[in-house]
XYZ file of C-alpha atoms in Angstrom:
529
model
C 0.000 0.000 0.000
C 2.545 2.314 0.837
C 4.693 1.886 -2.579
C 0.913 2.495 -4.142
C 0.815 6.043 -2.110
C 4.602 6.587 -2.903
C 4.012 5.779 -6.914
C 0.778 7.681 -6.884
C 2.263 11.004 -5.746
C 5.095 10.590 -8.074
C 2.753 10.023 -10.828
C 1.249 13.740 -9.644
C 4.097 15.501 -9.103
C 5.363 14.405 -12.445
C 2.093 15.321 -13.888
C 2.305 18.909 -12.676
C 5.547 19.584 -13.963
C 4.207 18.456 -17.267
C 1.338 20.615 -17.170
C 4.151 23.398 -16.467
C 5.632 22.484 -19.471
C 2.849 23.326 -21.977
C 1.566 26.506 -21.646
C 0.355 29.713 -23.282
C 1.015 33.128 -21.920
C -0.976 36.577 -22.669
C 1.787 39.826 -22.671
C 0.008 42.712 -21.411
C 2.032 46.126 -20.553
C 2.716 45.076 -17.133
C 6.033 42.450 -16.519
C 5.226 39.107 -15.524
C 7.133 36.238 -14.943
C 7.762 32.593 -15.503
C 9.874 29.986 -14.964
C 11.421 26.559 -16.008
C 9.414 23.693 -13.864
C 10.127 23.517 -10.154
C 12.164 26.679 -10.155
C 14.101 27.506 -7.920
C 14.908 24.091 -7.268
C 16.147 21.969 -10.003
C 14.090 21.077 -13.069
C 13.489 17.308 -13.648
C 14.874 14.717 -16.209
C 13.219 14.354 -19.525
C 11.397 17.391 -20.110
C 9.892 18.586 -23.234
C 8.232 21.879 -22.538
C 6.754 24.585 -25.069
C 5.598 27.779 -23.982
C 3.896 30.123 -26.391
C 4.149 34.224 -25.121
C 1.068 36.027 -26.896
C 0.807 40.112 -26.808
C -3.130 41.056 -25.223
C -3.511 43.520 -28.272
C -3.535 43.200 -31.813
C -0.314 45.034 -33.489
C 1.723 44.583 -30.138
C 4.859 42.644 -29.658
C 6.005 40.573 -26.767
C 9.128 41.172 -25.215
C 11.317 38.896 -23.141
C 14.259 39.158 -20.675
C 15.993 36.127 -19.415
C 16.687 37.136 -15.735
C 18.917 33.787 -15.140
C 19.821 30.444 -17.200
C 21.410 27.902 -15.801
C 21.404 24.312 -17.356
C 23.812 21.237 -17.821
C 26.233 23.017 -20.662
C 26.045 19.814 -22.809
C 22.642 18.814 -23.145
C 19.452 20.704 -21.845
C 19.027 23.952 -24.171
C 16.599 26.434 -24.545
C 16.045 27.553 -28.014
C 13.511 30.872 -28.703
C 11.477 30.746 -32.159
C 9.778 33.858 -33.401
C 6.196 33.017 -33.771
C 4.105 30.621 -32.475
C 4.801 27.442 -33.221
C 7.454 24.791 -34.109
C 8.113 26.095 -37.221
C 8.588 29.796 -36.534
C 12.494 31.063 -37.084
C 15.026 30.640 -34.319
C 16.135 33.718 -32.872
C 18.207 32.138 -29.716
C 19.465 29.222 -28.613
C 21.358 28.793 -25.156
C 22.921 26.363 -22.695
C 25.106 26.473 -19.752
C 25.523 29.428 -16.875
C 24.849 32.023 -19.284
C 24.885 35.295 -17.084
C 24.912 38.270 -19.796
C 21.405 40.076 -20.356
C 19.508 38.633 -23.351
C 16.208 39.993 -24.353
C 13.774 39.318 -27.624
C 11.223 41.076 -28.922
C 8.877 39.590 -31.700
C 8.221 40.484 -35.156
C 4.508 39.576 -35.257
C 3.285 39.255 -31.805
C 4.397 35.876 -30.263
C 7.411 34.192 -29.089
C 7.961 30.628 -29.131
C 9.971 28.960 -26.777
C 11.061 25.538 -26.251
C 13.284 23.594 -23.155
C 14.466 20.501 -23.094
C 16.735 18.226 -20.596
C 17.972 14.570 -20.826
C 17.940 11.657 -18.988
C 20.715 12.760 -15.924
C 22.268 15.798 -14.497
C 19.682 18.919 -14.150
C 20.192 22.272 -12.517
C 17.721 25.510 -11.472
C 16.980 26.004 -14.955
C 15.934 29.571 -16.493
C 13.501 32.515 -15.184
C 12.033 34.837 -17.880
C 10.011 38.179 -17.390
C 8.073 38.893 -20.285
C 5.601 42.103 -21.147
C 3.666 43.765 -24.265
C 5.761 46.038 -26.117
C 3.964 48.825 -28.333
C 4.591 48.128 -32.317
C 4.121 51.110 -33.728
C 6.798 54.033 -32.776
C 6.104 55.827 -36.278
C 8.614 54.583 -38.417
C 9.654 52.512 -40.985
C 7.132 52.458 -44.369
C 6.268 50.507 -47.703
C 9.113 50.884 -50.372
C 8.287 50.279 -53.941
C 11.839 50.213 -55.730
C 11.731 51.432 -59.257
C 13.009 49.273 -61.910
C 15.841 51.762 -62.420
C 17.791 53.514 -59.666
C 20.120 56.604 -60.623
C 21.301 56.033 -57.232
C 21.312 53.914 -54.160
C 18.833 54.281 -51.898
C 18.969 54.339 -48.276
C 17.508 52.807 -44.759
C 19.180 54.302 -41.809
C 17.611 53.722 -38.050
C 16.035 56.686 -36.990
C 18.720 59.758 -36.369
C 21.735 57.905 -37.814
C 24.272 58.922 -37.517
C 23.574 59.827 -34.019
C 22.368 57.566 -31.685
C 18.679 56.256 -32.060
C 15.706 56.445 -29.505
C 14.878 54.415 -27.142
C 11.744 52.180 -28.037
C 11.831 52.071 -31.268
C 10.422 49.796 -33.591
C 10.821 50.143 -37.428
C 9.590 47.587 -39.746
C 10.451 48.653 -43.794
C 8.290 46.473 -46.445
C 10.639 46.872 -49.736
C 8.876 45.709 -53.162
C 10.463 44.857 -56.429
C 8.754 44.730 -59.452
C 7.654 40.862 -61.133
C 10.553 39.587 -61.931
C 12.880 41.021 -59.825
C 14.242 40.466 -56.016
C 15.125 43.138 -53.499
C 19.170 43.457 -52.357
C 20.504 45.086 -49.228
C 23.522 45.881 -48.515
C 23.904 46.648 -44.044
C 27.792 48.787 -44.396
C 27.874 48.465 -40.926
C 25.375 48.480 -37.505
C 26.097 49.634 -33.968
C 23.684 48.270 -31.615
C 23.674 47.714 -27.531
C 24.189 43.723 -27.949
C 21.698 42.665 -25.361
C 18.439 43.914 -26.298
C 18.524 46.072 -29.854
C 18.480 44.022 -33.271
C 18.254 44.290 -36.795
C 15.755 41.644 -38.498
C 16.069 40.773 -42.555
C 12.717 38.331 -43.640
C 12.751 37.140 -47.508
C 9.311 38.103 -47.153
C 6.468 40.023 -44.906
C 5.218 37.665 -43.044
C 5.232 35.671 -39.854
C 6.384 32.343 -41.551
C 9.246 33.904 -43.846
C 12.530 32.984 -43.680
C 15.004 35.111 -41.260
C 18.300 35.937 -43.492
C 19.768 37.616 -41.026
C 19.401 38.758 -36.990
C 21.989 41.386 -36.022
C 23.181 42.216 -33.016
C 25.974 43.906 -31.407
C 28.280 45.692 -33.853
C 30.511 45.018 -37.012
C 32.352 47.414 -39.834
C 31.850 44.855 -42.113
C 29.863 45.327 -45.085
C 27.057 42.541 -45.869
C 24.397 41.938 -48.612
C 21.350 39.467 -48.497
C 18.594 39.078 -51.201
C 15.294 37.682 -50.924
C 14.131 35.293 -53.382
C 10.852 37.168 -54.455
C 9.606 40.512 -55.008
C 9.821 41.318 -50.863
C 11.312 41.864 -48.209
C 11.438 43.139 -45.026
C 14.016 45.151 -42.378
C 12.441 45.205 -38.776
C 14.541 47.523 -36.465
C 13.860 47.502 -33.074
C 15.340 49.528 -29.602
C 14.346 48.719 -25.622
C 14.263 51.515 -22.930
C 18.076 52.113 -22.441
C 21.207 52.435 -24.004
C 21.550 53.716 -27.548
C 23.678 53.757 -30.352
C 24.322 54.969 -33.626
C 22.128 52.115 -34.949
C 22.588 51.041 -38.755
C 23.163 51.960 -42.300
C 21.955 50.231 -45.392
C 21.143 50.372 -49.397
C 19.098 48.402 -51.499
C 18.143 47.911 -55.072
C 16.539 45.362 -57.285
C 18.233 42.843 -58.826
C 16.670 40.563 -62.236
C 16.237 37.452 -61.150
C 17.276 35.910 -64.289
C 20.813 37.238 -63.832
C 21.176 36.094 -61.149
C 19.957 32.174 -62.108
C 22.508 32.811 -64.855
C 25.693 34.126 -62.642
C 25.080 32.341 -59.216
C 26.284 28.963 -58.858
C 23.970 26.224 -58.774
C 21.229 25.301 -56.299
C 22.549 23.200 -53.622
C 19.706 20.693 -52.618
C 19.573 20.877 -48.764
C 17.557 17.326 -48.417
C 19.554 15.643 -46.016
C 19.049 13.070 -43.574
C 18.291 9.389 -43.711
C 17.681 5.810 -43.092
C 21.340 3.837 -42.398
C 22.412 0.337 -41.920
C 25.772 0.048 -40.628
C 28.178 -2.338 -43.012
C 29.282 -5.965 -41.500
C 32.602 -5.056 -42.282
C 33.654 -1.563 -42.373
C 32.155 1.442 -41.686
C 29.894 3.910 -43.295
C 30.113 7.902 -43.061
C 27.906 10.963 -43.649
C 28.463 14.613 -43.356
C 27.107 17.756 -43.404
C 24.669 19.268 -45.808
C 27.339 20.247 -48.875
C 30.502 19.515 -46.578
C 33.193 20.659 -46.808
C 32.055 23.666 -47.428
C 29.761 25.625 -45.075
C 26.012 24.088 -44.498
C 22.952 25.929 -45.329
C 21.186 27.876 -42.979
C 17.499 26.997 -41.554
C 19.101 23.299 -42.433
C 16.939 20.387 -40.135
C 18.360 16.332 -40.780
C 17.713 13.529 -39.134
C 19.483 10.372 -39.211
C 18.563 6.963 -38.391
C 21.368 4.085 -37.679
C 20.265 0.776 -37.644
C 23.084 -2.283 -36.691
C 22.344 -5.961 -36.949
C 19.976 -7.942 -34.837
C 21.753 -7.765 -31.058
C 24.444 -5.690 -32.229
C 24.980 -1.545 -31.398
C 25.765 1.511 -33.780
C 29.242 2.817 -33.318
C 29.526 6.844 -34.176
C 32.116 9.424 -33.934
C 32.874 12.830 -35.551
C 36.117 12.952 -36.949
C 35.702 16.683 -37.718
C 33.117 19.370 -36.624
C 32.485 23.183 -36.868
C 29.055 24.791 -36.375
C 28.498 28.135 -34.796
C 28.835 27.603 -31.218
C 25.500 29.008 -30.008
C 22.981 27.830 -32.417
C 23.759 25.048 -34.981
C 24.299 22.250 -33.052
C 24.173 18.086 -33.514
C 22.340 15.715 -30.900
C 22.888 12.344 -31.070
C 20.119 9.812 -29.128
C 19.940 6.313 -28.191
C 17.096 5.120 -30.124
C 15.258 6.176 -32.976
C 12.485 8.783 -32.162
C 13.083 11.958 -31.046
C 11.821 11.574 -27.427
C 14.854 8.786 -26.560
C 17.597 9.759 -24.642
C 20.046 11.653 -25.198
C 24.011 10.934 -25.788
C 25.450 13.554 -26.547
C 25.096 17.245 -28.189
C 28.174 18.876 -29.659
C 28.474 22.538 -31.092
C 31.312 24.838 -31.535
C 34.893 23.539 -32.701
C 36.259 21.355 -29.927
C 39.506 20.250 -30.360
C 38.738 16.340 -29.036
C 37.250 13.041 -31.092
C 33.613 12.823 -30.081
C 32.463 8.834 -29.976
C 29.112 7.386 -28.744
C 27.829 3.737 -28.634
C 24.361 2.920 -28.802
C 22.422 1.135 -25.944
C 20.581 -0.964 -28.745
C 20.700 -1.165 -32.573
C 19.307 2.004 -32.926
C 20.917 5.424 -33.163
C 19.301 8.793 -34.176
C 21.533 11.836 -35.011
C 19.852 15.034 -35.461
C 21.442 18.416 -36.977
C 19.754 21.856 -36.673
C 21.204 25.153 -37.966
C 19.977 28.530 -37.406
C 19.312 31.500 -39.903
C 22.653 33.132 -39.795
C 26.346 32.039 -39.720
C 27.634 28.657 -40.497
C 31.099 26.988 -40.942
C 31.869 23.700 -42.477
C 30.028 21.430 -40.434
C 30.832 17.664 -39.218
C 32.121 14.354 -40.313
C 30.676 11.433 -39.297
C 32.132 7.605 -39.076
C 29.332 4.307 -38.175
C 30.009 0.763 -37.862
C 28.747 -2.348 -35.800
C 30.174 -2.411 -32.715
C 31.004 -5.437 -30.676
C 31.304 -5.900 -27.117
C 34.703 -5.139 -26.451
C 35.135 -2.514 -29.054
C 38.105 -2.963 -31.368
C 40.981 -5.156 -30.102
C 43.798 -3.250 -31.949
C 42.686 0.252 -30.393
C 44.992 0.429 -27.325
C 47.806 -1.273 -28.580
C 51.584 1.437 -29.280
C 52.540 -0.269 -31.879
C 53.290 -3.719 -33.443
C 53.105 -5.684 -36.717
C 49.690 -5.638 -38.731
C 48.964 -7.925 -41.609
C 46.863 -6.727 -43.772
C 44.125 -7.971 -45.841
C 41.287 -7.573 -48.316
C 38.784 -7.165 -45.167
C 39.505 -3.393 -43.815
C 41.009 -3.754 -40.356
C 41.178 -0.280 -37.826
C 44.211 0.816 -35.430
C 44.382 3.946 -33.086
C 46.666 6.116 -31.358
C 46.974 4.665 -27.470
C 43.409 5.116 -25.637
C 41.690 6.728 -28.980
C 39.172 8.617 -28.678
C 40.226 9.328 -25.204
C 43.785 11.428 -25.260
C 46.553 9.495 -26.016
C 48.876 9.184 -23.334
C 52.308 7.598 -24.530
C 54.856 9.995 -24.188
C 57.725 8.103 -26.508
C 55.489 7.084 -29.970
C 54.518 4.320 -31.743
C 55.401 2.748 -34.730
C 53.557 -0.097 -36.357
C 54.768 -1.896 -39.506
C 52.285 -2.994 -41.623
C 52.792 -5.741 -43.991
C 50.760 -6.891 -47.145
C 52.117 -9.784 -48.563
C 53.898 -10.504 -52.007
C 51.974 -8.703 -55.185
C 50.162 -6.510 -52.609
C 50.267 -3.259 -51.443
C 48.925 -1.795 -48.433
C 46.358 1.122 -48.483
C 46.098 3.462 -45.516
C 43.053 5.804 -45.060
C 43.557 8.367 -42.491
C 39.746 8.438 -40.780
C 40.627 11.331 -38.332
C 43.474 13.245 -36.850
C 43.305 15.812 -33.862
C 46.484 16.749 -32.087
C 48.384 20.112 -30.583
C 50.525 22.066 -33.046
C 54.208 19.218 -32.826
C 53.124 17.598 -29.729
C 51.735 14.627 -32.128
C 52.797 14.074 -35.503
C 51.705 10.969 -37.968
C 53.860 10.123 -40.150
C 53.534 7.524 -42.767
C 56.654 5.593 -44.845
C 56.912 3.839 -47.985
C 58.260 0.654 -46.857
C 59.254 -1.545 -43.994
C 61.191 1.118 -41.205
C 61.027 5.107 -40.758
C 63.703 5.237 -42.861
C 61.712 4.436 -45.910
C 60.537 7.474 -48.170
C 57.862 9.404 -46.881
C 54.202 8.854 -48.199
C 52.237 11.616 -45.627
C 53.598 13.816 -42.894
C 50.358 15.303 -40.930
C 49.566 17.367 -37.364
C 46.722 19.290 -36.043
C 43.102 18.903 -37.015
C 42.179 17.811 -40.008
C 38.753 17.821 -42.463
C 39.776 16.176 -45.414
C 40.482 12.685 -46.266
C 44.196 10.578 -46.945
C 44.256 7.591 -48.442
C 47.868 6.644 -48.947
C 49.351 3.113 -50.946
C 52.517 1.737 -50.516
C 54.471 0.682 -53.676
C 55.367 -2.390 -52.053
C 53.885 -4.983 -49.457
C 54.982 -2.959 -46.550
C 53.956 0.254 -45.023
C 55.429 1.746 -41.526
C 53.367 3.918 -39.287
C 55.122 6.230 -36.771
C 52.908 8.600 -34.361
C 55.617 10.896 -32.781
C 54.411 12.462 -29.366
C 56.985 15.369 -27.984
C 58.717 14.043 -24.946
C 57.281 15.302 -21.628
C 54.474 16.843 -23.798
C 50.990 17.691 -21.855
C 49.189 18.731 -25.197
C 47.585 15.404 -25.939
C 44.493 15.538 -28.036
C 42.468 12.428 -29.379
C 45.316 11.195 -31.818
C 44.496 9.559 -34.968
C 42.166 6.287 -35.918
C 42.893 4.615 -39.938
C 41.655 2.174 -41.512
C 44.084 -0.055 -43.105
C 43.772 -3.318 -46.239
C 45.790 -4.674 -49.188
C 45.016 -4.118 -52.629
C 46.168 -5.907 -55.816
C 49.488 -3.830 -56.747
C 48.359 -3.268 -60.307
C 45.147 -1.580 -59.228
C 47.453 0.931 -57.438
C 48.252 4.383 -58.592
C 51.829 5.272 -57.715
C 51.985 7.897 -54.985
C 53.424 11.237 -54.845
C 56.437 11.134 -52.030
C 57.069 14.262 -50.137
C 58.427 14.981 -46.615
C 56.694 18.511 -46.067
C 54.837 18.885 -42.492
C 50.932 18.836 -43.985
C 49.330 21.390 -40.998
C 46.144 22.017 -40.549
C 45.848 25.840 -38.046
C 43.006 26.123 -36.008
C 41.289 29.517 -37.992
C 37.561 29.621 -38.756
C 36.967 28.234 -41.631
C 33.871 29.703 -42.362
C-alpha cells in the first residue's frame, strides 16, 4: 500500500511539472514572470516543454528578458522561435551558466519557446520576465523600388548617424517589381548587444525565412537578397542604451541574372535511413561539406546495426556556430529517446558514442545566420569489447582484403604515450597496403603521424600530418609494406584524441603510384567559415 501512495504522488508531481511544461502566456504592458518547472529548485529529467508568449492587443509585440539560465552546458538547451509554433524562425538558442542580459522582442506578436533536458544531471533552470511592447513608434514604411535607380537608396535607423531612440520599432516592407528580387547591402550596424536588433525576412510575413538577426556591432559590409519581389528590415530599440544604430542600401536585382551568374542550387535534403556495413564502416556529413552548411538546415538520421548488435559513431571533424547550430545524437530512434550527446562549436577532441541498442538517431539543426563547415561522421557495428587493436603502441599488422582499424593509445580518449609508436604494416607478395587516415586531432608538434613507404622510418615518406584535419588521406605503398610512426613530444601535456585509420591490401596493379614528399601537412586552427 505504501509503494501504491509513494508511486501515486510521483505520478502527480510528475504530472504537474508536465502541465508546467505546456503553456500559453498573454503579454500585457505590465512584466510578468515565468519559470522553467520547479524553479528555484532543479528542473526534472526528460522534459519537453513549449511555452507560447502572446501580446493582449492586436499590433503589439512581446518582449522577453531572461533574468537567469542555468542548465547542464552539454545537453538541456533552450532555443527561442519567433512566432508561435514549431516552425517559426530561431532567434536564440542557449545552454550552460549564461549570465549576460539577453532579451527578444517579436516580429509579429508571439514568441515561441522551447526547453528541453535529458535523462541525468539537471540544474535551477531559467527565469524569464516577459511584457507587451507597443509596435508602432512611427517609423519605418512601404518601399516600392523602381526598376531603375540613378542612385542607391537608403535605410538608416532613426537619427543615424547619431544615436537612435529608445523604443523604437521600425519595420520597412521593400517591393520589387515581377521579376525582380530586393538586395541590401547593411555597411555596418552599432547596436547595444543585449536587447537592440536588426531583423532581414525574404518576405512580410510571420512564416518567412530570417536571413539575417543582427546584433551587437561590425564594420563589415554585408548583402542578403530575398528570393521574391519582398522583403522586409524590422529595427527595433528597448528603454536604455543607444547607439548609432545602422546603415543600409538596397536595389533590385533581375532574377534571371542572377539564375545565370550564381552557382547552382545546392539541394539541402539531407538526412536518412542507415544500416551500418558488417565489415567496415559507413560515413555521412554535413549538408554540402566541406564547405559551409545551409542555414534553416533540419536532418535527421537513423542508424540501424544488426539484430543484437549496437551503432558505433564518432565525428572525426566538426564546426558549427557555437551558439545555435548544433548536432544531438540519441539512443534510439524517435526523437523523445535519450540523449548521448550534443556537440556545437569547434572542440579540439574526437567525439564517440555507442548505442544502448541497434538504434541510433543523429539530429542536426542550424539557425538562420552564420555557419562553418560542419561535421564528419564515421558508423560501424560495434562489438562488445570494441576494437581489439585500439589500445595497442605499436606492433606488426597484416593486412588484408577485409579493412582492419588501429588507433593512437586510448583513442578517442587522449593518447597518453609519451615516446610514440610505430607499427609496420605488412601486405604480402603482389600486394600493397592502403592506408586511409579516418581522423586526426592533435596540438601544433606535440603529435605528428607520419607515414613511410616501406618496412622502417627510414623508408621514403608517403604523408607527414599534425593538427586537425577535415579532409580525407588515403595513402598506398608501392610495395607490401607500409610503416606507421605517431611521434608524441617528450614530456608533452598537449595530448588531443590522436588519430584512428583504416588499413587493407590491394592488388598492386590496381594501385596508382603515390606522390612522395616529406613537407609537415598542418592544418591551423582559424575559422573556416
Amino acid at each position: 500500500m505504501k509503494f501504491l501512495v509513494l508511486l501515486l504522488i510521483v505520478l502527480v508531481v510528475t504530472g504537474v511539472a508536465c502541465g508546467q511544461c505546456q503553456t500559453t502566456f498573454t503579454a500585457f504592458a505590465a512584466r510578468q514572470i515565468f519559470s522553467s518547472p520547479d524553479y528555484p529548485s532543479n528542473y526534472p529529467n526528460d522534459l519537453n516543454c513549449t511555452y507560447i508568449i502572446e501580446a493582449a492587443n492586436d499590433g503589439d509585440q512581446v518582449e522577453i528578458a531572461f533574468i537567469e539560465i542555468l542548465t547542464e552546458r552539454c545537453c538541456d538547451y533552450i532555443i527561442v522561435r519567433d512566432g508561435r509554433n514549431s516552425n517559426s524562425p530561431i532567434i536564440g538558442n542557449f545552454r550552460g551558466n549564461i549570465t549576460r542580459d539577453l532579451t527578444y522582442i517579436s516580429s509579429f506578436g508571439a514568441l515561441y519557446i522551447e526547453f528541453e533536458s535529458d535523462e541525468s544531471i539537471t540544474f535551477t533552470g531559467f527565469q524569464v520576465e516577459y511584457r507587451a511592447h507597443p509596435g508602432d513608434s512611427g517609423c519605418g514604411d512601404t518601399i516600392i523600388i523602381n526598376e531603375v535607380e540613378e542612385t542607391s537608396p537608403t535605410l538608416a535607423s532613426p537619427n543615424y548617424p547619431s544615436d537612435y531612440p529608445d523604443d523604437v520599432f521600425c519595420i520597412w516592407t521593400l517591393k520589387a517589381p515581377v521579376g525582380m528580387r530586393v538586395v541590401i547591402q547593411i555597411t555596418s550596424y552599432i547596436f547595444e548587444s543585449c536587447c537592440d536588433s536588426l531583423l532581414i525576412r525574404n518576405g512580410d510575413n510571420e512564416s518567412s525565412p530570417v536571413l539575417a538577426y543582427l546584433r551587437g556591432r561590425s564594420f563589415r559590409s554585408r548583402t542578403y537578397s530575398s528570393t521574391g519581389q519582398v522583403m522586409q528590415v524590422r529595427f527595433r530599440s528597448n528603454a536604455q542604451v543607444s547607439n548609432t544604430g545602422f546603415i543600409a542600401f538596397y536595389r533590385n536585382e533581375s532574377v534571371i541574372n542572377v539564375l545565370t551568374l550564381e552557382p547552382p542550387f545546392i539541394d539541402q535534403d539531407c538526412g536518412g535511413d542507415l544500416t551500418t556495413p558488417t565489415n567496415g564502416h559507413g560515413n555521412f556529413t554535413s549538408p554540402n561539406y566541406p564547405g559551409a552548411h545551409a542555414n534553416d538546415v533540419m536532418c535527421t538520421w537513423i542508424i540501424t546495426a544488426p539484430h543484437r548488435r549496437k551503432v558505433r559513431i564518432w565525428f572525426s571533424y566538426v564546426y558549427t556556430e557555437t551558439c545555435c547550430d548544433w548536432i544531438i545524437i540519441r539512443d534510439g530512434p524517435s526523437q523523445r529517446s535519450a540523449k548521448l550527446g550534443v556537440i556545437s562549436g569547434y572542440p579540439f577532441n574526437f567525439h564517440s558514442f555507442v548505442s544502448t541498442g541497434p538504434v541510433l538517431r543523429v539530429e542536426f539543426e542550424s539557425d538562420y545566420s552564420l555557419n562553418g563547415r560542419g561535421f564528419v561522421a564515421l558508423y560501424e557495428t560495434y562489438s562488445v569489447g570494441g576494437d581489439t587493436l585500439t589500445s595497442t603502441c605499436g606492433g606488426k599488422l597484416e593486412a588484408n582484403a577485409t579493412l582492419q582499424y588501429f588507433s593512437s593509445p586510448n583513442f578517442p580518449e587522449p593518447y597518453n604515450q609519451s615516446d610514440g609508436c610505430i607499427w609496420v604494416i605488412e601486405a604480402g607478395f603482389g600486394l600493397r597496403v592502403r592506408l586511409h587516415v579516418l581522423g586526426i586531432i592533435t596540438q601544433g608538434l606535440a603529435g605528428i603521424l607520419h607515414i613511410f613507404d616501406g618496412e622502417s622510418t627510414d623508408s621514403p615518406a608517403l604523408l607527414r600530418l599534425t593538427g586537425k584535419h577535415y579532409q580525407d588521406f588515403v595513402r598506398s605503398s608501392t610495395g607490401p609494406f607500409m610503416t606507421v610512426y605517431f611521434q608524441v613530444a617528450v614530456n608533452s601535456t598537449a595530448h588531443h584524441g590522436g588519430f584512428r585509420a583504416s588499413y587493407q591490401s590491394v592488388l598492386a596493379q590496381s594501385e596508382p603510384e603515390n606522390k612522395v614528399g616529406t613537407g609537415l601537412l598542418q592544418r591551423e586552427q582559424k575559422d573556416p567559415r
